[in-house]
XYZ file of C-alpha atoms in Angstrom:
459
model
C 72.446 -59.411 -55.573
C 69.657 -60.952 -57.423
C 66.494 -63.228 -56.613
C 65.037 -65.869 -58.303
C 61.361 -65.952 -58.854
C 60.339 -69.040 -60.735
C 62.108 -69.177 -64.043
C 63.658 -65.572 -63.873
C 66.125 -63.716 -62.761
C 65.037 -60.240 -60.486
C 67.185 -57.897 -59.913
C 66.924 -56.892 -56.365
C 66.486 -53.456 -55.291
C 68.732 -51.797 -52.590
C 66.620 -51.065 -49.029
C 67.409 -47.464 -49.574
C 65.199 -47.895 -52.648
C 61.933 -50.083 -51.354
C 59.877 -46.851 -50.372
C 60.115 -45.935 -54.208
C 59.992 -49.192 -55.530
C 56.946 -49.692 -53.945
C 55.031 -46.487 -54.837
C 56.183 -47.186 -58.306
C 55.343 -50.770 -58.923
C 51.585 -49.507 -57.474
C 52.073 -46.299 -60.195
C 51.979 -49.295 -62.905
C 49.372 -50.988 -61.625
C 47.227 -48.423 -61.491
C 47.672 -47.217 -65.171
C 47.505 -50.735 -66.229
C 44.194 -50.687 -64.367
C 42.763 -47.798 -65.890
C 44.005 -48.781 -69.627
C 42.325 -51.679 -69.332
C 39.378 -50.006 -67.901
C 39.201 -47.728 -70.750
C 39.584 -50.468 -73.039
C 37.118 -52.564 -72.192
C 34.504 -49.877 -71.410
C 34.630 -49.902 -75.135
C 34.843 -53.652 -75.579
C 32.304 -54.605 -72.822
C 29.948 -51.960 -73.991
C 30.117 -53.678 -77.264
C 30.075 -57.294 -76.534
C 26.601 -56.649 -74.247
C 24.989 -54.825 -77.085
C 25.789 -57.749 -79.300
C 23.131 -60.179 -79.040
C 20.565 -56.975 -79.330
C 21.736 -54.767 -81.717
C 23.046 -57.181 -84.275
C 20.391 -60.165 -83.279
C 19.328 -60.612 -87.024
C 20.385 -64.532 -88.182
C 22.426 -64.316 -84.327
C 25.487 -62.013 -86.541
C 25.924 -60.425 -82.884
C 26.186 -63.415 -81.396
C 28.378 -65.128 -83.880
C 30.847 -62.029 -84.053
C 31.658 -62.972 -80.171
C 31.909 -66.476 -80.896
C 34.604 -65.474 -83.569
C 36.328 -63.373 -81.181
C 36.551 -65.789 -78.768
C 37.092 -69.123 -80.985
C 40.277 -66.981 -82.222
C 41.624 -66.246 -78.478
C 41.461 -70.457 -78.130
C 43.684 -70.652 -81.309
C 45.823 -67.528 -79.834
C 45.904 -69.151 -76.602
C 48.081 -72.539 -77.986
C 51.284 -70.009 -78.678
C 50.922 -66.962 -79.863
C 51.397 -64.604 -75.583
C 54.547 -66.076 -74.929
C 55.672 -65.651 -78.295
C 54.756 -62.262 -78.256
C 56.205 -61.624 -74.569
C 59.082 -62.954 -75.723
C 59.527 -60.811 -78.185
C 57.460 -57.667 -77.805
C 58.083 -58.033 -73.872
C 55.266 -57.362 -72.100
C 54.660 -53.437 -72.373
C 54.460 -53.610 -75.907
C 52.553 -56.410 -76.146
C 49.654 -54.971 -74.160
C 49.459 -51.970 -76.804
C 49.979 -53.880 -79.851
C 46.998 -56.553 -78.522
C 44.716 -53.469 -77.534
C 45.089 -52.275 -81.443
C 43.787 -55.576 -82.332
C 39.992 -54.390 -81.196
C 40.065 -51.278 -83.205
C 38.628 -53.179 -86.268
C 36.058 -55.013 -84.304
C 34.329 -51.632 -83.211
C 34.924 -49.812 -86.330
C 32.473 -53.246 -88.125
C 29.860 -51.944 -86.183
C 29.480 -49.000 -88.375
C 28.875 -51.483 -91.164
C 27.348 -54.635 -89.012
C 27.934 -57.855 -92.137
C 29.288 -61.323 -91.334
C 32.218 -60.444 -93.735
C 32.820 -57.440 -91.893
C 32.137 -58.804 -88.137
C 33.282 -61.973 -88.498
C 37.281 -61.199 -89.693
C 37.310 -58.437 -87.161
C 36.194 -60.636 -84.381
C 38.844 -62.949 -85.289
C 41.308 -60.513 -85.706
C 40.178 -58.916 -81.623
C 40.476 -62.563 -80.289
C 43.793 -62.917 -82.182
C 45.342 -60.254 -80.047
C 43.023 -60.895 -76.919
C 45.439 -63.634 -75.525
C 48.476 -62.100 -75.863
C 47.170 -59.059 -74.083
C 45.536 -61.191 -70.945
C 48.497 -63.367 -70.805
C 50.965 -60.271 -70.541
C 48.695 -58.211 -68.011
C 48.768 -61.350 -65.881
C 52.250 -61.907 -66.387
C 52.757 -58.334 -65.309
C 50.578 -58.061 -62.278
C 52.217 -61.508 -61.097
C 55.562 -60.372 -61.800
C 55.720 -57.208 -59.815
C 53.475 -58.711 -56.917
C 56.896 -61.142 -56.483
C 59.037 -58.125 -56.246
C 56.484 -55.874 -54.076
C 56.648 -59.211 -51.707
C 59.641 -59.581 -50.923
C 60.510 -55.422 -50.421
C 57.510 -55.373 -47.884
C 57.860 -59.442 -46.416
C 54.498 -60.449 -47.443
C 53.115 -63.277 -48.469
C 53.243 -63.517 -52.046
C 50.095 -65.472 -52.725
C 48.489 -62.184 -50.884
C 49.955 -59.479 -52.896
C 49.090 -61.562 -56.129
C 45.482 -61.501 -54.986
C 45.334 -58.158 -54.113
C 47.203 -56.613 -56.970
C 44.495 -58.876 -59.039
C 42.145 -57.349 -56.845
C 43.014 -53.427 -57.689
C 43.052 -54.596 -61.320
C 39.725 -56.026 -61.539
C 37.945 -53.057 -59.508
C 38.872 -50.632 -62.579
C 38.083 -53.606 -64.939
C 35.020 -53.943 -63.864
C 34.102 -50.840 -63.324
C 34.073 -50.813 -67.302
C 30.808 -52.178 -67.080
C 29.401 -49.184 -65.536
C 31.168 -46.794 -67.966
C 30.458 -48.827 -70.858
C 26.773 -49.205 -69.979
C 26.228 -45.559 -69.025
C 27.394 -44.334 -72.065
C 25.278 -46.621 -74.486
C 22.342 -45.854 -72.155
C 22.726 -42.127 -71.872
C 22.353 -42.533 -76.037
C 19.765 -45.216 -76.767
C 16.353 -43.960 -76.975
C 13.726 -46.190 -76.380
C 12.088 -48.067 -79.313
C 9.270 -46.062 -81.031
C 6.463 -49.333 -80.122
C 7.521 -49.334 -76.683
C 5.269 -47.016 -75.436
C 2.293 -47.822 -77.341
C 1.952 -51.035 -78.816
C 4.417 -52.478 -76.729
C 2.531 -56.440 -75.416
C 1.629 -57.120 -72.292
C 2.718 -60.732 -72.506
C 6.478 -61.274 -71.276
C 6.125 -65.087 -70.910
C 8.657 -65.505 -74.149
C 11.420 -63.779 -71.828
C 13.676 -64.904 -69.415
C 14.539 -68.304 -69.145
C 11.853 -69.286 -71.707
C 13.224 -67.184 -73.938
C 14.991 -69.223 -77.387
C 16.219 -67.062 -80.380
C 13.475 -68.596 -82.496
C 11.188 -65.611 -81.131
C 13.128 -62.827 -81.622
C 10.595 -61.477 -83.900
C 7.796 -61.758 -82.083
C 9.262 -59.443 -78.900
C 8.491 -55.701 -79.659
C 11.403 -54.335 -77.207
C 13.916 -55.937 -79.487
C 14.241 -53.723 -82.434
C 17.343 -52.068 -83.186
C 18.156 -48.588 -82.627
C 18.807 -46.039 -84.731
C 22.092 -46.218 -86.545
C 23.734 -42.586 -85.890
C 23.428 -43.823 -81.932
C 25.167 -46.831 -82.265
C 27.519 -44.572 -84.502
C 27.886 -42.269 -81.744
C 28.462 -44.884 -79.028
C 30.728 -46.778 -81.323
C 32.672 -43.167 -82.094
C 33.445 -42.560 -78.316
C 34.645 -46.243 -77.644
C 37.292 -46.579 -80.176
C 38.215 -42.872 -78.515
C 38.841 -44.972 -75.258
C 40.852 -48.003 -76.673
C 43.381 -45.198 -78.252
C 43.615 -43.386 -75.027
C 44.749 -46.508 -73.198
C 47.137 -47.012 -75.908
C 48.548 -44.063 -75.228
C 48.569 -44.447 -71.672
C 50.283 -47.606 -71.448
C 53.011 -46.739 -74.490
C 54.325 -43.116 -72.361
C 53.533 -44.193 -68.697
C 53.965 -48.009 -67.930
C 57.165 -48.948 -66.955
C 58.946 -52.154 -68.963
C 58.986 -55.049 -66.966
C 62.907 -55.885 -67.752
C 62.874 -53.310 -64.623
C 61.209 -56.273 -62.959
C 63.252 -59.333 -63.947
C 61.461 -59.643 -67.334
C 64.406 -60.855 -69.742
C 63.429 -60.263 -73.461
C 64.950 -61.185 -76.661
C 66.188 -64.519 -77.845
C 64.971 -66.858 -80.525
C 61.648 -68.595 -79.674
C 60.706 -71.612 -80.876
C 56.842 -72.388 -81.943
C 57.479 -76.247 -81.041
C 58.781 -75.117 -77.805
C 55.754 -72.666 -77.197
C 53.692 -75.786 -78.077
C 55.476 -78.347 -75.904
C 55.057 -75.536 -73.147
C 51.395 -75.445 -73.668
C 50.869 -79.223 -73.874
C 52.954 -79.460 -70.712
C 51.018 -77.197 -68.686
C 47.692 -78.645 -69.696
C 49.134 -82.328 -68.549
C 49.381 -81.386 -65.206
C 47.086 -82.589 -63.369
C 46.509 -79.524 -61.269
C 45.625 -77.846 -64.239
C 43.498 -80.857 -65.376
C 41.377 -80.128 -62.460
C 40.821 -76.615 -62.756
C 39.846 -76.805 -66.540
C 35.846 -77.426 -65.692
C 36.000 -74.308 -63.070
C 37.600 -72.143 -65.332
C 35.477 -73.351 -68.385
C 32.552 -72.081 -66.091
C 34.020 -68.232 -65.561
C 33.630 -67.966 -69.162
C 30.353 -69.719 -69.109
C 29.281 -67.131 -66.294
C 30.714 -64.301 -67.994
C 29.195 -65.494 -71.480
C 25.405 -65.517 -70.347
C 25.851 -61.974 -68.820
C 26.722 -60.630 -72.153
C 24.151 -62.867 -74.316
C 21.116 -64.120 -72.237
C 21.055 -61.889 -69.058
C 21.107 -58.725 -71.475
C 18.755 -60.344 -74.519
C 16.607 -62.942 -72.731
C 16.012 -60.949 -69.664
C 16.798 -57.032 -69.587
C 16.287 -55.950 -73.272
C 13.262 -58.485 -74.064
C 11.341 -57.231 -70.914
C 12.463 -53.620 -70.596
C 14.077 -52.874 -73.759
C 17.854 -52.471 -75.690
C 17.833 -48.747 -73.941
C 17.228 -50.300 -70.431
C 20.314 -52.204 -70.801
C 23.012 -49.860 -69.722
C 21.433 -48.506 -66.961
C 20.670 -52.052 -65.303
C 24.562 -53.206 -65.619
C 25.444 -50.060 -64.348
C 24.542 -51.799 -60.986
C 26.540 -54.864 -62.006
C 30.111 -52.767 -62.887
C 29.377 -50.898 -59.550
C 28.803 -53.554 -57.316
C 31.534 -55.992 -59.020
C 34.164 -53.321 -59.164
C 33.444 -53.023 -54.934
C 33.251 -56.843 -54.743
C 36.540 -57.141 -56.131
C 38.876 -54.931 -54.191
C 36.731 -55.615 -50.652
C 37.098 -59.802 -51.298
C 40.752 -59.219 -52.510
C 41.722 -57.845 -48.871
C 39.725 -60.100 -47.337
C 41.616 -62.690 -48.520
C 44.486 -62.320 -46.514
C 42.783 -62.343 -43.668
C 40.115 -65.409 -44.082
C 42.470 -67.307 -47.079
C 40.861 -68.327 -50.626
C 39.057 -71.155 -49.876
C 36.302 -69.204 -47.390
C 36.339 -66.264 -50.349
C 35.930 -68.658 -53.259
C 32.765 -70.390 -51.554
C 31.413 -67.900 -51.158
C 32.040 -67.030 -54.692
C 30.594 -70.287 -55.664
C 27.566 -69.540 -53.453
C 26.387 -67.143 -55.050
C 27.161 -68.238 -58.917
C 24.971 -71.077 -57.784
C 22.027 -68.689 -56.569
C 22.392 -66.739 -59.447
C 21.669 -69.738 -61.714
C 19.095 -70.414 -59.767
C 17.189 -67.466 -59.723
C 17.317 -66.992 -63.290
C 15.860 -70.394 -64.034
C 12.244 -69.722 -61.973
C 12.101 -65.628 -62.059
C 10.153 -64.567 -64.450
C 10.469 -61.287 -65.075
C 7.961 -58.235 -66.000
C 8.342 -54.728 -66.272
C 6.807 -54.260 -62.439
C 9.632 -55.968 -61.054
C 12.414 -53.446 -62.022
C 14.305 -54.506 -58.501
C 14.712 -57.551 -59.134
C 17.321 -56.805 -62.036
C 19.357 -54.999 -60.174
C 19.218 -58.256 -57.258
C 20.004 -60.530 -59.944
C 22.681 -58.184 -61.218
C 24.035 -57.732 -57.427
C 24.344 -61.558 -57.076
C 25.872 -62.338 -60.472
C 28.421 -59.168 -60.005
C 29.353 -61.086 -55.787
C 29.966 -64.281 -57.958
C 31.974 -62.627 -61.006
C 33.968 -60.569 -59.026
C 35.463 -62.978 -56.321
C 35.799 -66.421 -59.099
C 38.007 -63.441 -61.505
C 39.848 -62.339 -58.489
C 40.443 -65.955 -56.982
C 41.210 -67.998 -59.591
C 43.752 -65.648 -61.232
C 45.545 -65.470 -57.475
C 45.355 -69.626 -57.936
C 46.756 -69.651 -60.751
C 49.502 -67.245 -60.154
C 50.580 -69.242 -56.600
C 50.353 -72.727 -57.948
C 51.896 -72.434 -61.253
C 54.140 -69.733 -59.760
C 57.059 -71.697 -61.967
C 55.244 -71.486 -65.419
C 53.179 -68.006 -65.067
C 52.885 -67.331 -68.901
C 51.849 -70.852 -69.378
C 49.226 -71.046 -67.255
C 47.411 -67.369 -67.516
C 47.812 -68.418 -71.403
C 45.939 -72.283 -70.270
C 43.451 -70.147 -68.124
C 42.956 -67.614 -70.969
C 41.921 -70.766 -73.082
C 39.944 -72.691 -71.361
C 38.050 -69.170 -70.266
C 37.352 -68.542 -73.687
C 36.239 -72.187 -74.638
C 33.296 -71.288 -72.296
C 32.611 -68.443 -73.831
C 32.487 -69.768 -77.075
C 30.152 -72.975 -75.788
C 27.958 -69.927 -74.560
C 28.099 -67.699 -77.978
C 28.277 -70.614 -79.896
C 24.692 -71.610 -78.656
C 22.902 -68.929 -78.501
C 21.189 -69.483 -81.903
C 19.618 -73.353 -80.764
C 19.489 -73.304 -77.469
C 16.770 -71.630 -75.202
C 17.787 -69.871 -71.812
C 16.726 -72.454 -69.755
C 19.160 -75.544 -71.178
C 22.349 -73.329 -71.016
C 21.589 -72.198 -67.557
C 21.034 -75.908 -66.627
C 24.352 -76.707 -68.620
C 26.073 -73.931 -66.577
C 24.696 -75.159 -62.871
C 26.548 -78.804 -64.231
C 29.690 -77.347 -65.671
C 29.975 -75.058 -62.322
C 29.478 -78.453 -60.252
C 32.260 -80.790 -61.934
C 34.590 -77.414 -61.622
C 33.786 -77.001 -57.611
C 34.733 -80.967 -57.325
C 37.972 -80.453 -59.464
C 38.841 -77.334 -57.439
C 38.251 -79.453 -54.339
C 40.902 -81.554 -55.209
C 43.144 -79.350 -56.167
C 42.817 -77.769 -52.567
C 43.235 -81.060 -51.194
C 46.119 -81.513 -52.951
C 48.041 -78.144 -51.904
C 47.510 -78.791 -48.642
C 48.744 -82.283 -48.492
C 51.798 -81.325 -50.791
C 52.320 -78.287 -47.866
C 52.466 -80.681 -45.005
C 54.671 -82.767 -46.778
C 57.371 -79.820 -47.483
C 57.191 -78.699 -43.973
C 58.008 -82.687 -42.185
């Protein structure tokens, strides 16, 4: 017996058999969890050193704009062509691979050696999202139907599992570059008193007149940089002995792939007009995700408190998101995605907020980890949420649409990287609060939309 689940086939599992499916489909989640926690603990850790470590002529920033202005290019074809024909096991370890260059440049921090390695990370970034999604979406179908849930549920909450241990990155990530960075040798005595260039006044055009943003010593980044390309090799390995292949799933591999097809895929995804609407909204989780890593870091922890204060200040962030996560991908089920993603939406809008008229000093240590609270409510339930929309309404086209989310993502990061160098703080957090409001109206829609198309199926 078989079931169909959008464009492929499943294989259906005997009843005798659902008590082990199910233990083993949540065996794979979990070590696609923690490779991707290990992973990015290295890239995360990285990326939110960038625009402080490497903030001569913006290379740090510039290196992330690379990265993520080759993950728009990957986006167009390149995941389901590598699905296709990698399938999607082998895909996630060839992708991870592609970072090992980026973190090995930062022994040797030049814009020849950044920029191709960046590239080269975004490349394989794509294909690597695209396939996790495609995973976690595929086996949330089959983990439905054994226990007779709903599927848009399981979706969330598998995305839910995923993004605790993915978020929790940012704590590992942090603690380690923390536990490492010593504090700047001015900081304590020459050090000014006047912090009135940070926070949302802060513009790169100042970077040398801020004390606390002097970069450390080069045999601790070495060090940090040492132990993180130890982690992306460990999930390697994790994911190439332990993750089952999803052909056990319904995943059919082989066959010739077209790139005009791939295209025409793309193209057709991005006409819909439910995926017209949710462009601005998901332009903004890359916009959101973007400041984080350049301005919240830069502009707010390292130019008030220093690079070594960074670390232990996200710490709160990876914990708190990493809760977020799992707690608002239960709750879903019970109070549905709309309630969830307001308040989601709430809180990105706070966050904005606050970081336009705080201005932050040294005696106001709490308030970093408030702001950090806030933004980590907001990041955790718009990743969770909009990867469980995407996965129910384009249920037909999965690998097109994580691959259209994936791009549009990263077209907000790049806006964000992209900027760093001209704009100050301020404008990019008032270009976020309008982004964020054209994507709640298209989401709105799109809402209005399902519902309406709902009512019609069941008259």
């Amino acid at each position: 017996m078989t079931i169909s689940v959008g464009n492929v086939v499943e294989n259906a599992l005997p009843d005798s058999a659902n008590d082990v499916g199910k233990w083993r489909i949540l065996k794979n989640i979990a070590i696609i969890s923690v490779a991707f926690l290990l992973q990015f603990t290295a890239f995360q850790g990285t990326g939110n050193l960038q625009s402080s470590i490497n903030a001569d002529g913006g290379l740090g920033t510039m290196s992330l704009s690379a990265v993520f202005g080759a993950i728009i290019i990957s986006c167009i074809f390149i995941p389901t062509l590598a699905i296709k024909k990698l399938t999607a096991k082998w895909t996630l370890c060839c992708s991870m691979l592609c970072y090992v260059p980026y973190l090995a440049a930062q022994f040797y921090p030049r814009i020849y050696t950044l920029i191709p390695a960046g590239c080269l990370a975004g490349l394989g970034a794509a294909p690597m999202w695209a396939s996790q999604s495609t995973y976690l979406a595929q086996v949330a179908h089959v983990y439905a139907r054994i226990t007779n849930q709903s599927i848009e549920a399981i979706i969330v909450r598998f995305f839910g599992i995923f993004y605790l241990c993915w978020d929790s990155a940012e704590l590992w990530g942090n603690l380690i570059s923390s536990l490492i960075l010593s504090p700047p040798p001015t900081q304590s005595s020459n050090a000014t008193e006047d912090y009135s260039l940070c926070g949302a006044n802060f513009c790169a055009a100042n970077l040398k007149e801020i004390p606390n943003l002097q970069r450390p010593a080069d045999r601790e980044i070495f060090l940090i940089m040492g132990i993180y390309l130890a982690c992306i090799f460990l999930a390697v390995i994790l994911l190439a002995c332990f993750l089952d292949p999803l052909t056990m799933y319904g995943e059919q591999k082989g066959g010739e792939v077209s790139i005009a097809k791939l295209l025409q895929a793309s193209f057709k995804q991005f006409c819909k007009t439910n995926q017209l609407l949710m462009i601005p909204l998901t332009i903004s989780v890359g916009i959101e995700q973007a400041i984080l890593a350049a301005d919240l870091t830069q502009a707010f922890i390292s130019c008030t408190l220093g690079i070594d204060e960074i670390g232990f200040i996200l710490v709160s962030f990876g914990i708190f998101d990493g809760f977020c996560s799992v707690l608002f991908g239960f709750l879903t089920k019970r109070h549905g995605r709309i309630r969830i993603l307001v308040i989601g939406l709430s809180a990105m809008f706070g966050s904005y907020f606050v970081m336009l008229f705080w201005h932050p000093t040294p005696h106001e240590r709490w308030m970093f980890f408030v702001v950090c609270g806030l933004y980590a409510l907001a990041d955790a339930i718009m990743q969770t949420q909009l990867n469980g929309i995407y996965g129910a309404i384009f249920a037909q086209n999965k690998e097109a649409a994580f691959s259209n989310y994936r791009l549009w993502e990263s077209i907000g990061f790049l806006m964000t990287y992209a900027l760093s160098t001209t704009l100050c703080a301020r404008f990019k957090l008032i270009g976020a609060l309008g982004v964020l409001a054209v994507g709640v109206a298209g989401w709105t829609v799109v809402e209005c939309r399902e519902k309406y198309s709902k009512v019609n199926r069941a008259t």
